[in-house]
């Protein structure tokens, strides 16, 4: 970017140099030195484009933050800037979100008018007068205000959520699911979509009632019976027409809504004008329309609850019937995907609509109560112009009255200046509300289906055309609405919808309260006029209203919500929406860890927190399964992975994601920790220090046995041995697991593949499991002696007798096959072929039910009790329930064997650890047999070197110096003797647990230590070596 001026030379004269001062900094130039070095003082900057200036940097852009538009290359990565790596631009947009590019609404037409039409629905024209008749003017106003309180609190909460980021299609479902998570979102999405489908029927039935009454009044026409059957016929036909309108597209539906709005405003004005004009005929007077009258106001001010349809009415039963009138507040939010700017349109349009309609409802309730009698006969002979209200009321004491606020649903038509125009308004209100519900229900259901929270529902989520119209969801809504229309009873349908809407409103309020209570950093709504305590009050009012309106229906609704909630929770859909429940989990976990860190440790609260060195967990599944037996629903487990080579960020991320996905698919609740560019012992030490937080960190290190140590380099053995010493130096318990077939299945089982993650290249075969054809090494089984376990310890004396064969299994082949098959996960080889049954069983051995047998615990030395605690935890697992503990302990020859046995039993009883038997070993100090010594010599023959042997410097093979072997002779004899006792007693155990031998640091080499471990564990059942940190983990006290 900088070019040197060719007219100037770096070798200019000294006299041409000057001192320059800039601000408070003075730069004194030495001419002689400047002539000798490159400099920029005479350079000039050439004009370049901004793109050249940016180089690989990118400017802030909305595209860089859109989750569906973000691709590699849209924003420079750290690897590109720091390491110079170059990524190709992605061309595959197959998974990009399908965005509807059709007609979009503003806040007036999309929200305000839509909410007005939906709120001014069937209840305004057909039930508001009845509400006034039952509840009286005062309580009718209270009912309206209570409904308004619920809706205004909900609107404020909804406004806060809708202005906290971009809102997509799905309305209420989208807001709740993205705030509270998929569990509550999915539950309420189903309920709310169903409620809107029933809302279609509610408003359609209201339209049918009005049309049926008009046909009777003006044309004296009945289709069948003038009752329910007429409503069913008219309703079915109307539903087909409405379905055709919404199926054509949102533009036609919007035009129809504007037409309905105009008719509705004229009809409402017609009602107000008619109330001022008063009755214009004796017929209107006889039907209860008196005009404004103080006596009527006084009489109708108090409630007069009566029995309707066999039900004694009360404040809350009337509220339940009226409340659907207020449910239209979500009409705009439900089509959020069709709004130009949902975050602006939803708050503005919804709140203004609530204020407008609430005022109108109160006004119309007062007008109805101030102008119309509760009861009227409809016979003009009973009413005169000069009569009083008291006289009019007495006429219904001795005969049945079919008119008035209590008896007729056509009071608004009666009061209106021009009756037919009121019918037109009623038709407009009911049909517009039905249309709004017909649009909302499929849109909500489409969003729910596309999120794939529930199985088998994605069929209904398919969109058609430029607006992605959910035609299949329309068909489903049509079917539900038709079923409800066949009920044909408005008062029956309304309470069902009320509970569903109240549940939705309650969860909207709960969402805002929950997210504002925990205040995640991403919670930044631009709408400020909300309060979390008002949201909590809105939730409480919604919940209370549900049960006060109809507690059986509320119980059913609540049961449905929680049923769907637990279905989603059980399925664990693979979605991450950054919900407030995640923030709650994080803050609760943080608070718990901080609180736990301040509590002193106690023996009774000790739990094994295990760092298990698995490498890639999917390549050592049996080691993972074994560690999880101790940690499942109990304590912390971390799978550790150490790599000597440095990994890029991309490689680390892919390896971590692959491991975590495998653990999740394997139903193992474990963390995964990766360290690269570090040696194995240093990595183990770093993990033990760095993993975890507070007291939630590993206290046990679990290693897989290095079964291929005999062919490993001396340095590899030393690293393994150093890792053990590192953990012990840190006072971390060490456990080592060995199974005869090995634990590492790298190259044997297929690598775990995850969608959207790059597969790593096949790795060479595992170092401790090079083959799986033979379950035991042929060269070892030829020399390893095995013994018949029928001989007792006492009868053996100092020599070992027995046949070199394994005992026959005690369970039948059929029982073994059944036990092995249960709970087994199918593994395949790298070519995709299923592995043989024998290999499958070996891999899943710790996931299956164990045969009836024993866990032999050789509690040789007191390490704090961990050697006893771990096998006890195993027996508490269902798969190991048939394995009983059998404890072996040491005693001197001259010590009373029975006394030692009783003492050990008493100790275990105090620890509350049940055991099946206690075996006392009194001849541990006897010398090993010649046969065992020969076996050990064969084991070490290739490794033992004279101290001055030049090959000692060769690190490619294990080396044991003669001086070391002789110096450790007595310990080696102890391990040989232990081997004899193990083969004699524990060859048929399900698991052998023994105290891990340790040696003083710097005294024993890695190869000799591995010879000791080989001596103990070779040709044995699964073997666990345990060494606690010599701090008590068992206690007598309760």
Short mmCIF file of N, CA and C in Angstrom, two decimals, residues 857-1001:
data_model
loop_
_atom_site.label_atom_id
_atom_site.label_comp_id
_atom_site.label_asym_id
_atom_site.label_seq_id
_atom_site.Cartn_x
_atom_site.Cartn_y
_atom_site.Cartn_z
N UNK A 857 -13.14 -59.36 45.37
CA UNK A 857 -12.43 -58.16 45.80
C UNK A 857 -11.22 -58.59 46.63
N UNK A 858 -10.03 -58.39 46.09
CA UNK A 858 -8.79 -58.69 46.80
C UNK A 858 -8.35 -57.39 47.48
N UNK A 859 -8.89 -57.21 48.70
CA UNK A 859 -8.59 -55.98 49.45
C UNK A 859 -7.32 -56.23 50.25
N UNK A 860 -6.21 -56.05 49.54
CA UNK A 860 -4.92 -56.43 50.12
C UNK A 860 -4.39 -55.37 51.07
N UNK A 861 -4.56 -54.11 50.67
CA UNK A 861 -3.99 -53.02 51.46
C UNK A 861 -5.05 -51.93 51.64
N UNK A 862 -4.97 -51.25 52.78
CA UNK A 862 -5.95 -50.21 53.09
C UNK A 862 -5.59 -48.94 52.33
N UNK A 863 -6.42 -48.61 51.33
CA UNK A 863 -6.18 -47.40 50.53
C UNK A 863 -7.24 -46.33 50.81
N UNK A 864 -7.95 -46.45 51.92
CA UNK A 864 -9.02 -45.53 52.25
C UNK A 864 -10.39 -46.11 51.98
N UNK A 865 -10.43 -47.32 51.43
CA UNK A 865 -11.71 -48.00 51.21
C UNK A 865 -12.22 -47.96 49.79
N UNK A 866 -11.49 -47.29 48.88
CA UNK A 866 -11.98 -47.19 47.50
C UNK A 866 -12.02 -48.57 46.84
N UNK A 867 -11.08 -49.44 47.17
CA UNK A 867 -11.07 -50.78 46.59
C UNK A 867 -12.32 -51.57 46.96
N UNK A 868 -12.97 -51.16 48.06
CA UNK A 868 -14.19 -51.84 48.48
C UNK A 868 -15.43 -51.09 48.00
N UNK A 869 -15.34 -49.76 47.92
CA UNK A 869 -16.51 -48.95 47.55
C UNK A 869 -16.89 -49.15 46.09
N UNK A 870 -15.92 -49.17 45.19
CA UNK A 870 -16.23 -49.27 43.77
C UNK A 870 -16.97 -50.57 43.42
N UNK A 871 -16.51 -51.74 43.88
CA UNK A 871 -17.30 -52.95 43.58
C UNK A 871 -18.68 -52.94 44.22
N UNK A 872 -18.80 -52.28 45.38
CA UNK A 872 -20.13 -52.18 45.99
C UNK A 872 -21.07 -51.36 45.10
N UNK A 873 -20.57 -50.27 44.52
CA UNK A 873 -21.39 -49.47 43.60
C UNK A 873 -21.81 -50.31 42.41
N UNK A 874 -20.91 -51.16 41.94
CA UNK A 874 -21.25 -52.02 40.80
C UNK A 874 -22.44 -52.92 41.11
N UNK A 875 -22.46 -53.48 42.30
CA UNK A 875 -23.55 -54.41 42.65
C UNK A 875 -24.89 -53.69 42.76
N UNK A 876 -24.89 -52.36 42.89
CA UNK A 876 -26.15 -51.61 42.95
C UNK A 876 -26.75 -51.40 41.57
N UNK A 877 -26.01 -51.70 40.51
CA UNK A 877 -26.52 -51.57 39.16
C UNK A 877 -27.29 -52.84 38.78
N UNK A 878 -28.38 -52.65 38.03
CA UNK A 878 -29.26 -53.79 37.71
C UNK A 878 -28.53 -54.87 36.93
N UNK A 879 -27.60 -54.47 36.06
CA UNK A 879 -26.89 -55.47 35.25
C UNK A 879 -25.95 -56.34 36.09
N UNK A 880 -25.58 -55.86 37.26
CA UNK A 880 -24.65 -56.60 38.12
C UNK A 880 -25.34 -57.09 39.39
N UNK A 881 -26.65 -57.08 39.41
CA UNK A 881 -27.39 -57.43 40.63
C UNK A 881 -27.16 -58.89 41.03
N UNK A 882 -26.88 -59.75 40.04
CA UNK A 882 -26.69 -61.17 40.34
C UNK A 882 -25.25 -61.51 40.74
N UNK A 883 -24.40 -60.49 40.75
CA UNK A 883 -22.99 -60.70 41.14
C UNK A 883 -22.82 -60.32 42.60
N UNK A 884 -22.43 -61.28 43.42
CA UNK A 884 -22.25 -61.05 44.85
C UNK A 884 -20.78 -60.76 45.15
N UNK A 885 -20.58 -59.94 46.16
CA UNK A 885 -19.21 -59.60 46.55
C UNK A 885 -18.59 -60.73 47.36
N UNK A 886 -17.35 -61.07 46.99
CA UNK A 886 -16.57 -62.04 47.76
C UNK A 886 -15.23 -61.38 48.06
N UNK A 887 -14.92 -61.21 49.34
CA UNK A 887 -13.76 -60.43 49.76
C UNK A 887 -12.63 -61.37 50.18
N UNK A 888 -11.43 -61.05 49.66
CA UNK A 888 -10.22 -61.77 50.04
C UNK A 888 -9.33 -60.80 50.81
N UNK A 889 -8.80 -61.26 51.95
CA UNK A 889 -7.90 -60.44 52.74
C UNK A 889 -6.72 -61.28 53.21
N UNK A 890 -5.65 -60.62 53.61
CA UNK A 890 -4.41 -61.30 54.00
C UNK A 890 -4.34 -61.46 55.51
N UNK A 891 -3.63 -62.52 55.94
CA UNK A 891 -3.39 -62.76 57.36
C UNK A 891 -2.07 -63.51 57.50
N UNK A 892 -1.42 -63.36 58.68
CA UNK A 892 -0.18 -64.10 58.95
C UNK A 892 -0.49 -65.56 59.19
N UNK A 893 0.52 -66.40 59.04
CA UNK A 893 0.34 -67.84 59.27
C UNK A 893 -0.09 -68.13 60.70
N UNK A 894 0.49 -67.36 61.63
CA UNK A 894 0.18 -67.64 63.03
C UNK A 894 -1.06 -66.89 63.53
N UNK A 895 -1.71 -66.12 62.67
CA UNK A 895 -2.92 -65.38 63.07
C UNK A 895 -4.14 -66.28 62.96
N UNK A 896 -4.99 -66.19 63.92
CA UNK A 896 -6.19 -67.01 63.92
C UNK A 896 -7.07 -66.65 62.73
N UNK A 897 -7.30 -67.61 61.85
CA UNK A 897 -8.01 -67.34 60.61
C UNK A 897 -9.47 -66.97 60.86
N UNK A 898 -10.11 -67.64 61.78
CA UNK A 898 -11.51 -67.37 62.07
C UNK A 898 -11.68 -65.98 62.68
N UNK A 899 -10.74 -65.60 63.53
CA UNK A 899 -10.80 -64.27 64.15
C UNK A 899 -10.67 -63.18 63.09
N UNK A 900 -9.74 -63.39 62.16
CA UNK A 900 -9.54 -62.41 61.08
C UNK A 900 -10.80 -62.31 60.20
N UNK A 901 -11.40 -63.45 59.94
CA UNK A 901 -12.60 -63.45 59.11
C UNK A 901 -13.75 -62.71 59.80
N UNK A 902 -13.94 -62.95 61.09
CA UNK A 902 -14.99 -62.25 61.83
C UNK A 902 -14.72 -60.75 61.89
N UNK A 903 -13.44 -60.42 62.07
CA UNK A 903 -13.08 -59.00 62.14
C UNK A 903 -13.39 -58.29 60.83
N UNK A 904 -13.09 -58.94 59.71
CA UNK A 904 -13.36 -58.33 58.40
C UNK A 904 -14.87 -58.24 58.16
N UNK A 905 -15.62 -59.28 58.51
CA UNK A 905 -17.07 -59.23 58.37
C UNK A 905 -17.68 -58.09 59.19
N UNK A 906 -17.19 -57.92 60.41
CA UNK A 906 -17.69 -56.86 61.27
C UNK A 906 -17.40 -55.49 60.66
N UNK A 907 -16.20 -55.35 60.10
CA UNK A 907 -15.83 -54.09 59.47
C UNK A 907 -16.75 -53.78 58.30
N UNK A 908 -17.02 -54.76 57.47
CA UNK A 908 -17.88 -54.56 56.31
C UNK A 908 -19.33 -54.30 56.72
N UNK A 909 -19.77 -54.93 57.79
CA UNK A 909 -21.12 -54.66 58.30
C UNK A 909 -21.25 -53.22 58.77
N UNK A 910 -20.20 -52.72 59.39
CA UNK A 910 -20.24 -51.32 59.83
C UNK A 910 -20.25 -50.38 58.63
N UNK A 911 -19.62 -50.80 57.55
CA UNK A 911 -19.66 -50.01 56.32
C UNK A 911 -20.97 -50.20 55.56
N UNK A 912 -21.80 -51.12 56.03
CA UNK A 912 -23.09 -51.43 55.40
C UNK A 912 -22.90 -51.94 53.96
N UNK A 913 -21.89 -52.76 53.79
CA UNK A 913 -21.61 -53.36 52.48
C UNK A 913 -21.85 -54.86 52.59
N UNK A 914 -22.90 -55.38 51.97
CA UNK A 914 -23.17 -56.82 52.07
C UNK A 914 -22.21 -57.63 51.21
N UNK A 915 -21.73 -58.72 51.76
CA UNK A 915 -20.84 -59.62 51.03
C UNK A 915 -21.33 -61.04 51.21
N UNK A 916 -21.02 -61.88 50.22
CA UNK A 916 -21.45 -63.27 50.30
C UNK A 916 -20.47 -64.14 51.08
N UNK A 917 -19.18 -63.73 51.07
CA UNK A 917 -18.17 -64.55 51.74
C UNK A 917 -16.94 -63.71 51.98
N UNK A 918 -16.21 -64.08 53.02
CA UNK A 918 -14.90 -63.48 53.30
C UNK A 918 -13.89 -64.61 53.36
N UNK A 919 -12.88 -64.51 52.51
CA UNK A 919 -11.86 -65.55 52.43
C UNK A 919 -10.55 -64.97 52.94
N UNK A 920 -9.96 -65.65 53.91
CA UNK A 920 -8.70 -65.20 54.51
C UNK A 920 -7.54 -65.95 53.87
N UNK A 921 -6.59 -65.21 53.32
CA UNK A 921 -5.39 -65.79 52.70
C UNK A 921 -4.29 -65.76 53.73
N UNK A 922 -3.89 -66.94 54.21
CA UNK A 922 -2.88 -67.00 55.28
C UNK A 922 -1.51 -67.42 54.76
N UNK A 923 -1.44 -67.85 53.49
CA UNK A 923 -0.16 -68.34 52.98
C UNK A 923 0.39 -67.44 51.88
N UNK A 924 0.10 -66.16 51.98
CA UNK A 924 0.58 -65.22 50.98
C UNK A 924 2.11 -65.18 50.94
N UNK A 925 2.76 -65.36 52.09
CA UNK A 925 4.22 -65.23 52.17
C UNK A 925 4.95 -66.47 51.71
N UNK A 926 4.23 -67.52 51.33
CA UNK A 926 4.90 -68.72 50.83
C UNK A 926 5.57 -68.42 49.51
N UNK A 927 6.66 -69.08 49.23
CA UNK A 927 7.36 -68.81 47.95
C UNK A 927 6.54 -69.32 46.77
N UNK A 928 6.64 -68.65 45.62
CA UNK A 928 5.92 -69.13 44.44
C UNK A 928 6.51 -70.44 43.93
N UNK A 929 5.74 -71.16 43.16
CA UNK A 929 6.18 -72.44 42.63
C UNK A 929 7.18 -72.22 41.51
N UNK A 930 7.92 -73.27 41.24
CA UNK A 930 8.91 -73.21 40.15
C UNK A 930 8.24 -72.97 38.82
N UNK A 931 7.07 -73.53 38.66
CA UNK A 931 6.31 -73.36 37.41
C UNK A 931 5.98 -71.88 37.17
N UNK A 932 5.57 -71.19 38.23
CA UNK A 932 5.25 -69.78 38.10
C UNK A 932 6.50 -68.95 37.84
N UNK A 933 7.61 -69.32 38.51
CA UNK A 933 8.87 -68.61 38.25
C UNK A 933 9.30 -68.78 36.81
N UNK A 934 9.12 -69.97 36.29
CA UNK A 934 9.48 -70.21 34.89
C UNK A 934 8.61 -69.37 33.97
N UNK A 935 7.36 -69.31 34.29
CA UNK A 935 6.45 -68.47 33.48
C UNK A 935 6.89 -67.00 33.49
N UNK A 936 7.30 -66.50 34.67
CA UNK A 936 7.73 -65.10 34.76
C UNK A 936 9.03 -64.89 34.00
N UNK A 937 9.93 -65.85 34.09
CA UNK A 937 11.18 -65.73 33.34
C UNK A 937 10.93 -65.69 31.85
N UNK A 938 9.98 -66.51 31.39
CA UNK A 938 9.63 -66.47 29.96
C UNK A 938 9.05 -65.12 29.57
N UNK A 939 8.28 -64.53 30.50
CA UNK A 939 7.68 -63.23 30.23
C UNK A 939 8.74 -62.16 30.08
N UNK A 940 9.79 -62.19 30.92
CA UNK A 940 10.78 -61.10 30.95
C UNK A 940 12.06 -61.42 30.19
N UNK A 941 12.14 -62.60 29.57
CA UNK A 941 13.41 -63.02 28.96
C UNK A 941 13.89 -62.05 27.89
N UNK A 942 12.99 -61.46 27.14
CA UNK A 942 13.40 -60.56 26.06
C UNK A 942 13.76 -59.16 26.55
N UNK A 943 13.42 -58.86 27.81
CA UNK A 943 13.58 -57.49 28.29
C UNK A 943 14.77 -57.32 29.23
N UNK A 944 15.16 -58.41 29.93
CA UNK A 944 16.21 -58.29 30.93
C UNK A 944 17.57 -58.14 30.24
N UNK A 945 18.32 -57.13 30.64
CA UNK A 945 19.65 -56.85 30.09
C UNK A 945 20.63 -56.65 31.24
N UNK A 946 21.87 -56.98 30.93
CA UNK A 946 22.92 -56.66 31.89
C UNK A 946 23.06 -55.15 31.99
N UNK A 947 23.56 -54.71 33.13
CA UNK A 947 23.61 -53.27 33.37
C UNK A 947 24.49 -52.55 32.36
N UNK A 948 25.56 -53.23 31.88
CA UNK A 948 26.48 -52.58 30.94
C UNK A 948 26.22 -52.97 29.49
N UNK A 949 25.02 -53.54 29.23
CA UNK A 949 24.69 -53.93 27.86
C UNK A 949 24.48 -52.67 27.02
N UNK A 950 25.20 -52.53 25.88
CA UNK A 950 25.03 -51.32 25.04
C UNK A 950 23.61 -51.16 24.50
N UNK A 951 22.86 -52.27 24.38
CA UNK A 951 21.49 -52.18 23.84
C UNK A 951 20.53 -51.52 24.80
N UNK A 952 20.97 -51.24 26.00
CA UNK A 952 20.08 -50.57 26.97
C UNK A 952 19.65 -49.20 26.49
N UNK A 953 20.50 -48.61 25.65
CA UNK A 953 20.18 -47.28 25.14
C UNK A 953 19.10 -47.30 24.06
N UNK A 954 18.78 -48.51 23.56
CA UNK A 954 17.75 -48.63 22.52
C UNK A 954 16.37 -48.47 23.16
N UNK A 955 15.67 -47.40 22.75
CA UNK A 955 14.37 -47.12 23.36
C UNK A 955 13.22 -47.79 22.63
N UNK A 956 13.54 -48.58 21.61
CA UNK A 956 12.46 -49.21 20.82
C UNK A 956 11.89 -50.45 21.49
N UNK A 957 12.61 -51.01 22.49
CA UNK A 957 12.11 -52.19 23.17
C UNK A 957 12.19 -51.96 24.67
N UNK A 958 11.31 -52.62 25.47
CA UNK A 958 11.39 -52.49 26.92
C UNK A 958 12.69 -53.07 27.46
N UNK A 959 13.26 -52.43 28.44
CA UNK A 959 14.53 -52.86 29.02
C UNK A 959 14.39 -52.92 30.54
N UNK A 960 14.78 -54.08 31.12
CA UNK A 960 14.83 -54.24 32.58
C UNK A 960 16.27 -54.63 32.93
N UNK A 961 16.91 -53.82 33.71
CA UNK A 961 18.29 -54.12 34.08
C UNK A 961 18.32 -55.22 35.12
N UNK A 962 19.37 -56.03 35.07
CA UNK A 962 19.50 -57.15 36.00
C UNK A 962 19.52 -56.68 37.44
N UNK A 963 20.22 -55.57 37.67
CA UNK A 963 20.32 -55.07 39.05
C UNK A 963 18.94 -54.70 39.60
N UNK A 964 18.10 -54.13 38.75
CA UNK A 964 16.75 -53.76 39.19
C UNK A 964 15.91 -55.00 39.47
N UNK A 965 16.03 -55.99 38.60
CA UNK A 965 15.24 -57.21 38.77
C UNK A 965 15.59 -57.91 40.07
N UNK A 966 16.91 -57.97 40.38
CA UNK A 966 17.33 -58.64 41.60
C UNK A 966 16.98 -57.82 42.84
N UNK A 967 17.06 -56.50 42.71
CA UNK A 967 16.74 -55.65 43.85
C UNK A 967 15.28 -55.75 44.23
N UNK A 968 14.42 -55.99 43.24
CA UNK A 968 12.98 -56.07 43.49
C UNK A 968 12.48 -57.51 43.53
N UNK A 969 13.39 -58.44 43.84
CA UNK A 969 13.06 -59.87 43.80
C UNK A 969 11.92 -60.21 44.76
N UNK A 970 11.97 -59.69 45.96
CA UNK A 970 10.96 -60.08 46.96
C UNK A 970 9.57 -59.59 46.54
N UNK A 971 9.49 -58.36 46.02
CA UNK A 971 8.19 -57.87 45.55
C UNK A 971 7.69 -58.70 44.37
N UNK A 972 8.63 -59.05 43.51
CA UNK A 972 8.25 -59.84 42.33
C UNK A 972 7.71 -61.20 42.76
N UNK A 973 8.35 -61.81 43.78
CA UNK A 973 7.85 -63.10 44.28
C UNK A 973 6.44 -62.95 44.85
N UNK A 974 6.18 -61.81 45.53
CA UNK A 974 4.83 -61.57 46.06
C UNK A 974 3.78 -61.58 44.95
N UNK A 975 4.13 -60.93 43.84
CA UNK A 975 3.17 -60.87 42.73
C UNK A 975 3.00 -62.22 42.07
N UNK A 976 4.08 -63.01 42.01
CA UNK A 976 3.95 -64.38 41.48
C UNK A 976 3.02 -65.20 42.36
N UNK A 977 3.19 -65.06 43.67
CA UNK A 977 2.34 -65.82 44.59
C UNK A 977 0.88 -65.37 44.47
N UNK A 978 0.69 -64.04 44.35
CA UNK A 978 -0.66 -63.54 44.16
C UNK A 978 -1.28 -64.11 42.89
N UNK A 979 -0.47 -64.23 41.85
CA UNK A 979 -1.01 -64.80 40.61
C UNK A 979 -1.51 -66.22 40.84
N UNK A 980 -0.73 -66.99 41.58
CA UNK A 980 -1.16 -68.36 41.86
C UNK A 980 -2.48 -68.38 42.63
N UNK A 981 -2.60 -67.50 43.61
CA UNK A 981 -3.84 -67.46 44.39
C UNK A 981 -5.01 -66.98 43.55
N UNK A 982 -4.76 -66.01 42.66
CA UNK A 982 -5.82 -65.52 41.78
C UNK A 982 -6.32 -66.62 40.85
N UNK A 983 -5.38 -67.34 40.24
CA UNK A 983 -5.78 -68.42 39.33
C UNK A 983 -6.49 -69.53 40.08
N UNK A 984 -6.12 -69.69 41.31
CA UNK A 984 -6.72 -70.75 42.11
C UNK A 984 -8.13 -70.42 42.58
N UNK A 985 -8.43 -69.09 42.80
CA UNK A 985 -9.68 -68.72 43.44
C UNK A 985 -10.64 -67.90 42.55
N UNK A 986 -10.11 -67.11 41.64
CA UNK A 986 -10.95 -66.10 40.99
C UNK A 986 -11.04 -66.26 39.48
N UNK A 987 -10.71 -67.43 38.98
CA UNK A 987 -10.69 -67.59 37.53
C UNK A 987 -12.08 -67.56 36.91
N UNK A 988 -13.10 -67.88 37.69
CA UNK A 988 -14.46 -67.90 37.14
C UNK A 988 -15.31 -66.73 37.66
N UNK A 989 -14.70 -65.72 38.24
CA UNK A 989 -15.44 -64.55 38.71
C UNK A 989 -15.90 -63.69 37.54
N UNK A 990 -16.97 -62.95 37.75
CA UNK A 990 -17.42 -62.00 36.73
C UNK A 990 -16.48 -60.81 36.62
N UNK A 991 -15.86 -60.45 37.74
CA UNK A 991 -14.91 -59.34 37.77
C UNK A 991 -14.00 -59.54 38.97
N UNK A 992 -12.73 -59.21 38.78
CA UNK A 992 -11.76 -59.25 39.87
C UNK A 992 -11.32 -57.82 40.16
N UNK A 993 -11.40 -57.43 41.41
CA UNK A 993 -10.94 -56.11 41.85
C UNK A 993 -9.81 -56.32 42.84
N UNK A 994 -8.69 -55.67 42.59
CA UNK A 994 -7.53 -55.83 43.47
C UNK A 994 -6.88 -54.48 43.70
N UNK A 995 -6.29 -54.33 44.88
CA UNK A 995 -5.56 -53.11 45.18
C UNK A 995 -4.36 -52.99 44.25
N UNK A 996 -4.24 -51.83 43.61
CA UNK A 996 -3.15 -51.60 42.66
C UNK A 996 -1.82 -51.47 43.40
N UNK A 997 -0.81 -52.24 42.98
CA UNK A 997 0.50 -52.10 43.63
C UNK A 997 1.16 -50.78 43.21
N UNK A 998 1.81 -50.15 44.16
CA UNK A 998 2.58 -48.95 43.83
C UNK A 998 3.99 -49.13 44.37
N UNK A 999 4.90 -48.42 43.78
CA UNK A 999 6.30 -48.50 44.20
C UNK A 999 6.82 -47.11 44.42
N UNK A 1000 7.91 -47.02 45.17
CA UNK A 1000 8.50 -45.73 45.44
C UNK A 1000 9.03 -45.13 44.15
N UNK A 1001 8.79 -43.84 43.98
CA UNK A 1001 9.16 -43.18 42.74
C UNK A 1001 10.67 -43.25 42.52
#
